[in-house]
Coordinates of C-alpha atoms and ligand atoms in Angstrom, one line a residue:
X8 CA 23.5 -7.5 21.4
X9 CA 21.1 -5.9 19.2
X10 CA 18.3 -4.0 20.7
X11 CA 15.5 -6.2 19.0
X12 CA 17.4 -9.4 20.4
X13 CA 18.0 -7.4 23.8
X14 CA 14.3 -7.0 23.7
X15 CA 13.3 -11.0 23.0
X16 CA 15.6 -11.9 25.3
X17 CA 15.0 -9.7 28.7
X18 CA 11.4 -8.6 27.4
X19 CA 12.9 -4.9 28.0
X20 CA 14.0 -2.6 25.7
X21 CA 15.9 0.5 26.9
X22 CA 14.7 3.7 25.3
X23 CA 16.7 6.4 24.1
X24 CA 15.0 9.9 24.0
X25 CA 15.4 13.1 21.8
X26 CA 13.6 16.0 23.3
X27 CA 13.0 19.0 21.0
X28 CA 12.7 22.2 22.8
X29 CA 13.6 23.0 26.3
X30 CA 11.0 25.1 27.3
X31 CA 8.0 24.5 29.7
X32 CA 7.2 21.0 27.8
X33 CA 10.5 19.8 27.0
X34 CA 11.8 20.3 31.0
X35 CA 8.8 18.5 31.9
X36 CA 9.4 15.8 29.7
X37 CA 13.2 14.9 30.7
X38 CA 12.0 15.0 34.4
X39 CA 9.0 12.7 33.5
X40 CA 11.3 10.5 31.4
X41 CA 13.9 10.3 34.0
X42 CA 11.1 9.4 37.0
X43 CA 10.3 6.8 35.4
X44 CA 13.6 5.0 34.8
X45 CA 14.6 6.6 31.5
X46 CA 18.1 7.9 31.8
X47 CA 19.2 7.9 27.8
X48 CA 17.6 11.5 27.2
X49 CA 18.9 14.5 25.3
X50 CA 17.6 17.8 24.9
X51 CA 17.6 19.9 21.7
X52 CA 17.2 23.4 21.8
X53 CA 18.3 25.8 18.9
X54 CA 18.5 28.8 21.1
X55 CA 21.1 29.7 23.8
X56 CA 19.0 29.4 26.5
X57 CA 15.9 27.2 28.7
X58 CA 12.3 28.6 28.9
X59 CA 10.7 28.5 25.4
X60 CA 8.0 31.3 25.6
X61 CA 9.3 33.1 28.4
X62 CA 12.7 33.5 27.7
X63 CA 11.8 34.6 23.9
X64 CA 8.8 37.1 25.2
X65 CA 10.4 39.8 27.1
X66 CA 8.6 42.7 26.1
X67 CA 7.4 45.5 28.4
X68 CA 5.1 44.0 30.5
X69 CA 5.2 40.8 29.4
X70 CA 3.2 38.5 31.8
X71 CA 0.8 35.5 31.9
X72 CA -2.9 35.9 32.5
X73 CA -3.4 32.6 33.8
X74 CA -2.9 32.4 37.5
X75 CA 0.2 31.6 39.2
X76 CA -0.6 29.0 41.4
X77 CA -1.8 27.0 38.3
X78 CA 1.2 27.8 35.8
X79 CA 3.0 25.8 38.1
X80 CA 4.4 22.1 37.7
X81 CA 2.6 20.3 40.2
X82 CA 5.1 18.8 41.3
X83 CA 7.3 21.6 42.0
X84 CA 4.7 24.3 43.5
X85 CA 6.2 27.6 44.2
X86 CA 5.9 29.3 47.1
X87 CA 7.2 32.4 46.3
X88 CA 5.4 33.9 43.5
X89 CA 5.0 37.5 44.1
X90 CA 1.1 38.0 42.7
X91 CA -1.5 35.8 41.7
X92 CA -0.7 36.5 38.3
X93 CA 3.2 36.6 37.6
X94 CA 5.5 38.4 35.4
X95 CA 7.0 36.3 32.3
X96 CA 10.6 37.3 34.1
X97 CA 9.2 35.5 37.0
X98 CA 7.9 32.7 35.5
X99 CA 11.5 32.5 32.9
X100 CA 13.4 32.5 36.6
X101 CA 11.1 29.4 38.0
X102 CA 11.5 27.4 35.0
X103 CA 14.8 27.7 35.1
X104 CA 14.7 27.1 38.6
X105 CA 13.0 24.2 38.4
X106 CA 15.5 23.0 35.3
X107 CA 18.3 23.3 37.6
X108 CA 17.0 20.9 40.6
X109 CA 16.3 18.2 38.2
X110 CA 19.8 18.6 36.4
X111 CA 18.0 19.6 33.1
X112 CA 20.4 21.8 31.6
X113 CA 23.3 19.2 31.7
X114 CA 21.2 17.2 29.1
X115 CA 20.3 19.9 26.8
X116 CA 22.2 20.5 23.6
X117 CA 22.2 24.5 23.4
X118 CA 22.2 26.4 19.9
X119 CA 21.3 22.9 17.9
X120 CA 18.2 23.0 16.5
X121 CA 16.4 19.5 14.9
X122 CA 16.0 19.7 10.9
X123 CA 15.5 16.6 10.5
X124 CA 14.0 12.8 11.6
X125 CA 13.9 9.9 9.2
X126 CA 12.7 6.8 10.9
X127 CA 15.2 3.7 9.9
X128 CA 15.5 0.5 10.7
X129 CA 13.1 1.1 13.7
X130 CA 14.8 3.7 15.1
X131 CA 14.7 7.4 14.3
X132 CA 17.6 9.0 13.0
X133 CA 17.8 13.0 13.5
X134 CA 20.1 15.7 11.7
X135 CA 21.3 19.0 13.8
X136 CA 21.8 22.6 12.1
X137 CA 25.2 22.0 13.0
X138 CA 25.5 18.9 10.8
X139 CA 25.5 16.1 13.5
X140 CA 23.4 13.1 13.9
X141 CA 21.9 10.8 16.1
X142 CA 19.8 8.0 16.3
X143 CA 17.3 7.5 19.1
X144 CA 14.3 5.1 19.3
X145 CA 12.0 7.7 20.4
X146 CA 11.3 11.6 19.6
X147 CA 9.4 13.9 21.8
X148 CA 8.4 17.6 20.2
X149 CA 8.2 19.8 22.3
X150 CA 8.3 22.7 20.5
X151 CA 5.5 25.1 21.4
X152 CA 2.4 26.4 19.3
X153 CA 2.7 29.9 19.9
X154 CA 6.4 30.2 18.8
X155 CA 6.6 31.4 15.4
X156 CA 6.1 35.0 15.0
X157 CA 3.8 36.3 12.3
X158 CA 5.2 39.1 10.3
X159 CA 2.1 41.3 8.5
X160 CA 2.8 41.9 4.9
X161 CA 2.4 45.7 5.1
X162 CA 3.9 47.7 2.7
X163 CA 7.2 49.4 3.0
X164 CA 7.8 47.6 6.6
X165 CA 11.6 47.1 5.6
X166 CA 12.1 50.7 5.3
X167 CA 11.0 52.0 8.4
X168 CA 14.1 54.3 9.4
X169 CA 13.7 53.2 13.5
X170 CA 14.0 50.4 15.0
X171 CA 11.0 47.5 14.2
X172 CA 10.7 44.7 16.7
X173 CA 8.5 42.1 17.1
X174 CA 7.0 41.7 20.7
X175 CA 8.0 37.6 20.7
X176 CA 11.7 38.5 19.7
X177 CA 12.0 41.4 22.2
X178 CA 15.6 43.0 21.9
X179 CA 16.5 44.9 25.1
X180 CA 18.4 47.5 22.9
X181 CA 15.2 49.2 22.0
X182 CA 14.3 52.0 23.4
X183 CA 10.8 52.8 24.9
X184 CA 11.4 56.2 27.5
X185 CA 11.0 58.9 26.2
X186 CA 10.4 57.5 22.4
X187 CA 7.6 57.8 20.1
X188 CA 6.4 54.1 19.7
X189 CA 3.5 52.6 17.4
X190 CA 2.3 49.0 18.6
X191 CA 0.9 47.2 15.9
X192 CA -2.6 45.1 17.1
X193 CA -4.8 45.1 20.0
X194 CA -4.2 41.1 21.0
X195 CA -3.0 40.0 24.6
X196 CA 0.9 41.2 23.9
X197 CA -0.4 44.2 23.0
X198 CA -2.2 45.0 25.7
X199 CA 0.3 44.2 28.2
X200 CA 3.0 46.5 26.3
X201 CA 0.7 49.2 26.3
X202 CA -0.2 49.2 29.4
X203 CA 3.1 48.7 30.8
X204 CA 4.8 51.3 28.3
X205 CA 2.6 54.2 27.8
X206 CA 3.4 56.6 30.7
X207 CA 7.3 55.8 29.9
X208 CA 6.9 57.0 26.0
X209 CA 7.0 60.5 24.3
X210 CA 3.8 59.1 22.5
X211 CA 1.9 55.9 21.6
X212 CA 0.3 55.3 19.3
X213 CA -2.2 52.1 19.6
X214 CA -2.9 50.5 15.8
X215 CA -6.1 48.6 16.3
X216 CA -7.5 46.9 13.1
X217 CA -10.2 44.8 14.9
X218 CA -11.2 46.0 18.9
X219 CA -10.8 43.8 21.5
X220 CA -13.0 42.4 24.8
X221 CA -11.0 42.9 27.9
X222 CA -11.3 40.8 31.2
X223 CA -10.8 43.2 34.1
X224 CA -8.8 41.2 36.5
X225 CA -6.9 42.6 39.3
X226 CA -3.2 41.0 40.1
X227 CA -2.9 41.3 43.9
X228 CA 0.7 40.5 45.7
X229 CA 0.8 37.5 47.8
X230 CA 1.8 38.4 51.6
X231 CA 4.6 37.5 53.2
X232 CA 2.2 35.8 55.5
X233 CA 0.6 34.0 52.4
X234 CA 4.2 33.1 51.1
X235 CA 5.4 32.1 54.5
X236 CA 2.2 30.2 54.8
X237 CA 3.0 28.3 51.3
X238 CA 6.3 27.4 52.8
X239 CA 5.5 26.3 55.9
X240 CA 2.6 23.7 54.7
X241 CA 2.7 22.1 51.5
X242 CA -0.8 21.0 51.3
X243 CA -1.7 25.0 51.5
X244 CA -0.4 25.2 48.0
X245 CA -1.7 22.7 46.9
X246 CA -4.9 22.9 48.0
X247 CA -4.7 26.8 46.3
X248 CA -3.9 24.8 42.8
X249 CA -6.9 22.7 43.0
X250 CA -9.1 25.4 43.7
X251 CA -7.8 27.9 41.3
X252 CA -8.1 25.2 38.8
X253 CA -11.7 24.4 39.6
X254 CA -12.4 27.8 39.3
X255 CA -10.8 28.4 36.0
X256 CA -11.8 25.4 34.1
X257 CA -15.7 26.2 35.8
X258 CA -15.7 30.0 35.1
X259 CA -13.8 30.0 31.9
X260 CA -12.6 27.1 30.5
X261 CA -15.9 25.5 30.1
X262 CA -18.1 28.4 29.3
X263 CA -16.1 29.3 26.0
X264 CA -17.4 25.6 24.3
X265 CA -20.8 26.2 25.2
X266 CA -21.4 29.7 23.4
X267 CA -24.9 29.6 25.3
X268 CA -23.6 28.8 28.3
X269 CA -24.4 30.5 31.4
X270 CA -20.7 31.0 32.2
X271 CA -20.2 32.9 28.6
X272 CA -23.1 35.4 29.3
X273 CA -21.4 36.2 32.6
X274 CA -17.9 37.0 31.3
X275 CA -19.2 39.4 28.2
X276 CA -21.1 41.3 31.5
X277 CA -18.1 41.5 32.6
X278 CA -16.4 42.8 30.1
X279 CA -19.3 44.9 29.0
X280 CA -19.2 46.7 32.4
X281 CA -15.7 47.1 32.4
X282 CA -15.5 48.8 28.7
X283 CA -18.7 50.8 30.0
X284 CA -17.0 51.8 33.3
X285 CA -13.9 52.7 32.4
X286 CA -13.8 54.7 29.2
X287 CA -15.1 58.4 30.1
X288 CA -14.9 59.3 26.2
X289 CA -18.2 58.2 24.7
X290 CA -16.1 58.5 21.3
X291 CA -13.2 56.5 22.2
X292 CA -15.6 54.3 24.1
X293 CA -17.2 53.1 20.5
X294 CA -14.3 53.0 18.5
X295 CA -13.3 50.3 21.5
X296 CA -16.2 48.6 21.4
X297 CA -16.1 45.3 19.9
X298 CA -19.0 44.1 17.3
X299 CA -18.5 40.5 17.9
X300 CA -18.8 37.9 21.1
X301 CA -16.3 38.3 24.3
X302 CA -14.5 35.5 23.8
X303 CA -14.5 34.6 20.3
X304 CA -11.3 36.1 20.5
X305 CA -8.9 34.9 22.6
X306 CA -10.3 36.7 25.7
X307 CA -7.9 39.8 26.8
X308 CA -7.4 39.8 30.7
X309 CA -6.4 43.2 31.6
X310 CA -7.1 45.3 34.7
X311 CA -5.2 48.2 33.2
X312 CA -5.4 48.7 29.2
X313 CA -8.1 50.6 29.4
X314 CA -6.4 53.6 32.1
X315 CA -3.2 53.4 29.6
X316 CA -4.8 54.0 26.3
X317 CA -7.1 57.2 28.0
X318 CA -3.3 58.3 28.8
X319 CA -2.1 61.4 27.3
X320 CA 0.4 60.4 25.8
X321 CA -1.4 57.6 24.4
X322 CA -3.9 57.2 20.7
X323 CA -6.0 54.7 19.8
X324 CA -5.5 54.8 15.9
X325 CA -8.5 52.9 14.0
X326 CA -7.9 54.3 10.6
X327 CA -6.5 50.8 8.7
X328 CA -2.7 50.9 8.3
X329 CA -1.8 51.6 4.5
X330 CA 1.9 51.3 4.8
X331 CA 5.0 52.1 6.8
X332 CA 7.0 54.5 5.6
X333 CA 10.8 55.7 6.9
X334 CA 9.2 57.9 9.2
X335 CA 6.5 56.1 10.3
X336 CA 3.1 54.1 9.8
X337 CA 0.7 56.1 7.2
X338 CA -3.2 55.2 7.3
X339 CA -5.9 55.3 5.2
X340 CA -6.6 58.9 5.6
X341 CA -3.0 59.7 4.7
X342 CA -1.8 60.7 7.9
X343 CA 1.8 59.9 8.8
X344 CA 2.2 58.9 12.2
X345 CA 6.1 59.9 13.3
X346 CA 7.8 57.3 15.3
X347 CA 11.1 56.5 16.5
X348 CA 9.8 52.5 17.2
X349 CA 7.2 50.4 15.4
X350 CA 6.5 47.1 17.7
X351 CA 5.1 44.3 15.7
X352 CA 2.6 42.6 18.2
X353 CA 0.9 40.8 15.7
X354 CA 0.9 37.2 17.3
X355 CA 2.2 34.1 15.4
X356 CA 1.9 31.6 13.0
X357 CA 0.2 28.9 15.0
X358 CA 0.4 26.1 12.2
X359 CA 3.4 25.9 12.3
X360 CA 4.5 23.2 15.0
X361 CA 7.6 21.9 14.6
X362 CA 7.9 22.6 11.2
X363 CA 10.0 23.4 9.6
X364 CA 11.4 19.8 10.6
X365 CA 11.5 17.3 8.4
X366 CA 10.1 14.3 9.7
X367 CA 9.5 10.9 7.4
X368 CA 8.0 8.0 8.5
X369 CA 9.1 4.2 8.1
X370 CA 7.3 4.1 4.7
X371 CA 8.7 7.4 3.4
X372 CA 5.7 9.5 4.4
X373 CA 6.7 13.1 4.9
X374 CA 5.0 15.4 7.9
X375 CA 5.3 18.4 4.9
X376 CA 2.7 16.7 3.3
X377 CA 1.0 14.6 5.5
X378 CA 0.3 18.4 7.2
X379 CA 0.1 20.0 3.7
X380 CA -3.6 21.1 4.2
X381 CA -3.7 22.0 8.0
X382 CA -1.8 19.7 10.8
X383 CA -3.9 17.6 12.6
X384 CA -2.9 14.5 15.3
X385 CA -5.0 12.0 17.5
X386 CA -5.8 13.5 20.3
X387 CA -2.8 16.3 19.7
X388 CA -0.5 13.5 20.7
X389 CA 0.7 11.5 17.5
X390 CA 0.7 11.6 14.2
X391 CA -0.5 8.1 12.1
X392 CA 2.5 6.3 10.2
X393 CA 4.9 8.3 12.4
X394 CA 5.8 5.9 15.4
X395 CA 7.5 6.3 18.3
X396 CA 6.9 10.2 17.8
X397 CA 5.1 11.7 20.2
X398 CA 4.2 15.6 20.8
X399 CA 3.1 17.9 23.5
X400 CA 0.7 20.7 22.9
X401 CA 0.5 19.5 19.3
X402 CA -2.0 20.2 16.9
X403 CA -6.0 21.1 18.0
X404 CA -5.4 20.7 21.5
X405 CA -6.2 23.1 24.6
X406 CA -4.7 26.2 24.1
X407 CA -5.5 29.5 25.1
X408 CA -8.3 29.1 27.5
X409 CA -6.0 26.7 30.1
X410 CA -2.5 26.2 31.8
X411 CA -0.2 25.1 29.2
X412 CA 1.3 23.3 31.9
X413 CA -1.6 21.3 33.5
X414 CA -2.2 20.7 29.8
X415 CA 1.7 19.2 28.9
X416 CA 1.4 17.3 32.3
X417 CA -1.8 15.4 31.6
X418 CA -0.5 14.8 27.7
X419 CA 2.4 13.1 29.1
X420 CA 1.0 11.3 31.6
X421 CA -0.7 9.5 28.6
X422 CA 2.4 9.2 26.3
X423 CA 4.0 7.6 29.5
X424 CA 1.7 5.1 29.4
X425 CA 2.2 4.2 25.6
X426 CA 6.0 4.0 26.1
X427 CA 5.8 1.6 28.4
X428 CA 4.3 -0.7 25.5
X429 CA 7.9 0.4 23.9
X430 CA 9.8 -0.3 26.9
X431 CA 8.1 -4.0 28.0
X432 CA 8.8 -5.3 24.6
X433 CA 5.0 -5.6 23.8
X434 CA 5.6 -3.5 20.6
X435 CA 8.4 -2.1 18.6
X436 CA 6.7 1.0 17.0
X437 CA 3.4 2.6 18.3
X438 CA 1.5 5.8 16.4
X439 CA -2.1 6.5 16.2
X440 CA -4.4 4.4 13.6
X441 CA -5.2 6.8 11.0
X442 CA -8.8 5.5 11.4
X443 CA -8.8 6.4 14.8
X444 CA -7.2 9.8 14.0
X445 CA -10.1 10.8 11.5
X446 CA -13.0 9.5 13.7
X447 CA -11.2 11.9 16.2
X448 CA -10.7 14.5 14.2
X449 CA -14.6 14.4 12.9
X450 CA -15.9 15.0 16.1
X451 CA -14.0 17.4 17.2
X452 CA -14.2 19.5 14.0
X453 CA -18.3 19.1 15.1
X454 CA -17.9 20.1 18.4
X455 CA -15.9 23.3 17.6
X456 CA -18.8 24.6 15.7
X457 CA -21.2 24.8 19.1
X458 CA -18.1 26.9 20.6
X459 CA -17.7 30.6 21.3
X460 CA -14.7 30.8 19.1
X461 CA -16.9 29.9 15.6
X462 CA -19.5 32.7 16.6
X463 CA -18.1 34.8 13.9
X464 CA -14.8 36.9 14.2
X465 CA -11.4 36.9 12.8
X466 CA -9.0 34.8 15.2
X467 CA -5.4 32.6 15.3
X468 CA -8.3 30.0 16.7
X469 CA -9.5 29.7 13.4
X470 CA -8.2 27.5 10.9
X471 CA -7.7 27.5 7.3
X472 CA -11.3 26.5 6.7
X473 CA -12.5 28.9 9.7
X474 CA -13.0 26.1 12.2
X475 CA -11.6 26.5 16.1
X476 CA -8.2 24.4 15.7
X477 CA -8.4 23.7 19.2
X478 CA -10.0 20.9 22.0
X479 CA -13.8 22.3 21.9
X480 CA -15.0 19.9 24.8
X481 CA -14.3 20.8 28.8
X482 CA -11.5 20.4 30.9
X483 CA -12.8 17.4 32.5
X484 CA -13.7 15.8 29.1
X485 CA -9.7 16.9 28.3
X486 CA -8.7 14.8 32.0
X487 CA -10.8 12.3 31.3
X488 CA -9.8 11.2 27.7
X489 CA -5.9 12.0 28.7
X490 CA -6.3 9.6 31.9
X491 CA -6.0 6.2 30.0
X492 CA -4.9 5.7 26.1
X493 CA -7.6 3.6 24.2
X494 CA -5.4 1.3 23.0
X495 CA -7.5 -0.1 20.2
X496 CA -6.7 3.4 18.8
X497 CA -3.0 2.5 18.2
X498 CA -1.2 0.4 15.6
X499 CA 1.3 -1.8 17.7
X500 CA 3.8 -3.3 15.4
X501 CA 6.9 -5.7 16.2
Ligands
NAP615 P1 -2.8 37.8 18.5 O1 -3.7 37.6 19.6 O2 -2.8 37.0 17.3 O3 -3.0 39.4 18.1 C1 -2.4 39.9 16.9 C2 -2.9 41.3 16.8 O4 -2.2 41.8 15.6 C3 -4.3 41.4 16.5 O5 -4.8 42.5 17.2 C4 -4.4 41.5 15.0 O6 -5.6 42.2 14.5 C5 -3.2 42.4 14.8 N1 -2.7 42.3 13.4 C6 -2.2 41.2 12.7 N2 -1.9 41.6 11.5 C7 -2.2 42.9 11.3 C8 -2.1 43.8 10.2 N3 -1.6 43.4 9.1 N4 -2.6 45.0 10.4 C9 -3.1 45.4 11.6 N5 -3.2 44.6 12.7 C10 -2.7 43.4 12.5 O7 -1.2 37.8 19.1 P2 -0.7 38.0 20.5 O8 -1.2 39.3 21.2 O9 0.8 37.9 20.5 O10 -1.3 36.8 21.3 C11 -1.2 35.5 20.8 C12 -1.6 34.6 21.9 O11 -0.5 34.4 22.8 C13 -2.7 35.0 22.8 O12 -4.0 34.9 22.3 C14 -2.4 34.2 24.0 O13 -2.9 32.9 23.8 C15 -0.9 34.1 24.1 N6 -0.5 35.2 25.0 C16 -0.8 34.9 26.3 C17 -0.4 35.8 27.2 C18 -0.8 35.5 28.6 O14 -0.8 36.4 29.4 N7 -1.0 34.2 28.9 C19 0.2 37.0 26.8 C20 0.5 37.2 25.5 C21 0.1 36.3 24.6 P3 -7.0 41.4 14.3 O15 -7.5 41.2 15.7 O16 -7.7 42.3 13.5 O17 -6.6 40.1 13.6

């Protein structure tokens, strides 16, 4: 029986899923899917390995500023973290933790990667890298934002004579001890590597093109009492999750969209008094000070970048880069700086999505084009005259300033609910209206303008017109408009 007839005759439909990406969103997805009853689910992933981010950022100190307790899956809290804030090996190892007790990885089709969906006949059908197809009825991306890495166009970077590495495709063959190494920007994975490299090098030297605002923010260790506590009682956890999470959407997450906000003035204090307090050199002290708003940036959290670049070892090199040459980096005042390592931490390109899929719609529209200007979704989620496509942490959603993972829970919650229009027969194809998609897009393009992020300096927030390409209203808002799809928003065909 066909499925359309399986459909009118039971009034169900069973799904089939195609997952792209097995890290942090695509392992939540197949457990999602499979609580709820759907069992037809594979997993693509191009690379070898689960974990997305965190098994592809492994550079020296690698680790994520946004508290433990809340870069968690809520429903698999982890007692054991070692500090509040956790290392990006730690965080790789309870991923893949998790992956494991909800048999994940037997779904996943390693080394495979997605080129391309054409929706046919109602259903989608996809093409592998290695050649093979499939036909599902629904695709999930969940592919990541910041997973692309941006490469600078310097000149002469191919003929640096050492090793070059980006910090997002860490190699574990390069050497740090003992070496001279040049990092290349001042964002957050550059401040962890230098901070975490520069009492192991020969020399470092620090390229900063644009200074940064740093967040002094201790990481203590939990306790064995504290862990043992976590263990014992459930609801201890628990309760430290919903607290932390108050606390960060309060203090952070909610002061960066109101630039006046009496939560922003508090952090630049705080970052004021930590740049102030902590840099003896009144030189170096300047050439660290920012000349924009804390925050505009993505805010740095650091409680040590500031000790490792007052190092001995360690120089903070403002003159602008002019090129790489064999033996090093040269800068506008035609100094060659030696090294033996050049580490590219120059972030990503965050427009990139899933691209570079392919993906065409039932009436031949192509995402290549329909995303030729900038991408943009309804509500980050789906993309009009693409049905049955649905993504997590898409296009101008929350990034940066929460948990990724609170984030991909509460988007999914909501696609849930629109699959189970899908699933009872009530439709046959669900996407956004593109009507609904602009008025969305409108205001939100309005409401970035009033955030921190648009008070004027050069950022991956920013898109190709300079607005915030992100979710400019609170976390509650976010909760709120994630809680219950407005299904007048939707085109329900079938
Ligand atoms: P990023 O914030 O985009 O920083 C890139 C750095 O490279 C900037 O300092 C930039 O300078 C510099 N740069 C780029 N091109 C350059 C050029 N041609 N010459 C000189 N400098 C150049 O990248 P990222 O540090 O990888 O961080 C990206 C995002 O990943 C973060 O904002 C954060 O959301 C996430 N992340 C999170 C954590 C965490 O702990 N949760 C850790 C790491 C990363 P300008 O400032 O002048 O543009």
């Amino acid at each position: 029986m066909g499925r359309d007839a399986q459909a009118q005759t039971t009034g169900r439909r069973e799904l089939s899923f195609a997952v792209i990406g097995a890290g942090m969103s695509g392992i939540l997805s197949t457990i999602k899917l499979r609580e709820h009853g759907y069992s037809n689910v594979t997993i693509y992933e191009k690379a070898d390995g689960l974990g997305g981010t965190w098994r592809e950022n492994t550079y020296p100190g690698v680790a994520c500023d946004v508290p433990s307790a809340l870069y968690s899956y809520s429903f698999a809290p982890n007692a054991e973290w070692t500090h509040r804030f956790s290392s990006g090996a730690e965080i790789l190892t309870y991923l893949e933790g998790v992956a494991a007790s909800n048999a994940v990885p037997g779904s996943v089709r390693f080394g495979e990667e997605v080129v391309r969906c054409d929706f046919v006949d109602g259903r989608w059908h996809l093409e592998t890298s290695l050649g093979a197809h499939d036909v599902v009825d629904v695709v999930i991306a969940a592919t990541g934002v910041l997973h692309h890495p941006y490469i600078p166009d310097i000149d002469g970077l191919d003929s640096f004579a050492g090793r070059t590495v980006h910090t997002a495709r860490w190699d574990e063959t390069v050497p740090i001890d003992g070496q001279r190494v040049g990092i290349v920007g001042t964002g957050s994975s550059a401040i962890q590597m230098v901070a975490a490299v520069a009492d192991r090098v020969a020399l470092l030297h620090v390229f900063q093109r644009t200074a940064q605002w740093v967040m002094p923010q201790e990481n203590p260790a939990y306790t064995d009492g504290e862990r043992q506590a976590f263990r014992d009682d459930p609801t201890v956890m628990h309760a430290l999750h919903e607290d932390i999470s108050e606390m960060f959407a309060n203090g952070f997450s909610n002061a960066v969209v109101d630039a006046e906000s009496e939560g922003m003035r508090m952090i630049e204090a705080a970052c004021l008094a930590n740049l102030e307090d902590s840099v003896t050199n009144a030189e170096l002290r300047e050439r660290l000070r920012p000349d924009y708003r804390a925050a505009c940036k993505r805010l740095v959290v650091s409680p040590d970048f500031y000790r490792a670049i007052q190092h001995p070892n360690a120089e903070l090199v403002t003159d602008a880069i002019e090129c790489v040459e064999p033996e090093g980096v040269r800068t506008a005042n035609g100094r060659v700086h030696a090294l033996d390592v050049l580490v590219l931490a120059t972030g990503f390109r965050v427009d990139r999505f899933m691209r570079p899929m392919e993906v065409v719609g039932p009436t031949g529209a192509r995402l290549s084009e329909i995303w030729a200007d900038r991408p943009t979704a309804y509500k980050s989620i789906s993309i009009p005259g693409i049905p049955n496509f649905f993504m997590l942490n898409g296009p101008n959603g929350p990034i940066g300033n929460f948990s990724l993972i609170e984030v991909a829970e509460l988007q999914f919650a909501f696609i849930l609910k629109l699959l189970e229009r899908l699933r009872s027969g009530g439709c046959a194809r669900i996407s956004a209206t593109a009507e609904a998609t602009e008025a969305f897009e409108a205001t939100r393009v309005e409401a970035a303008k009033g955030t921190v992020w648009a008070t004027g300096c050069r950022s991956w927030y920013l898109d190709d017109r300079g607005v915030p390409a992100a979710w400019p209203w609170t976390f509650q808002r976010f909760r709120e408009v994630m809680a219950e799809p407005d299904i007048g928003d939707f085109d329900l065909k079938g």
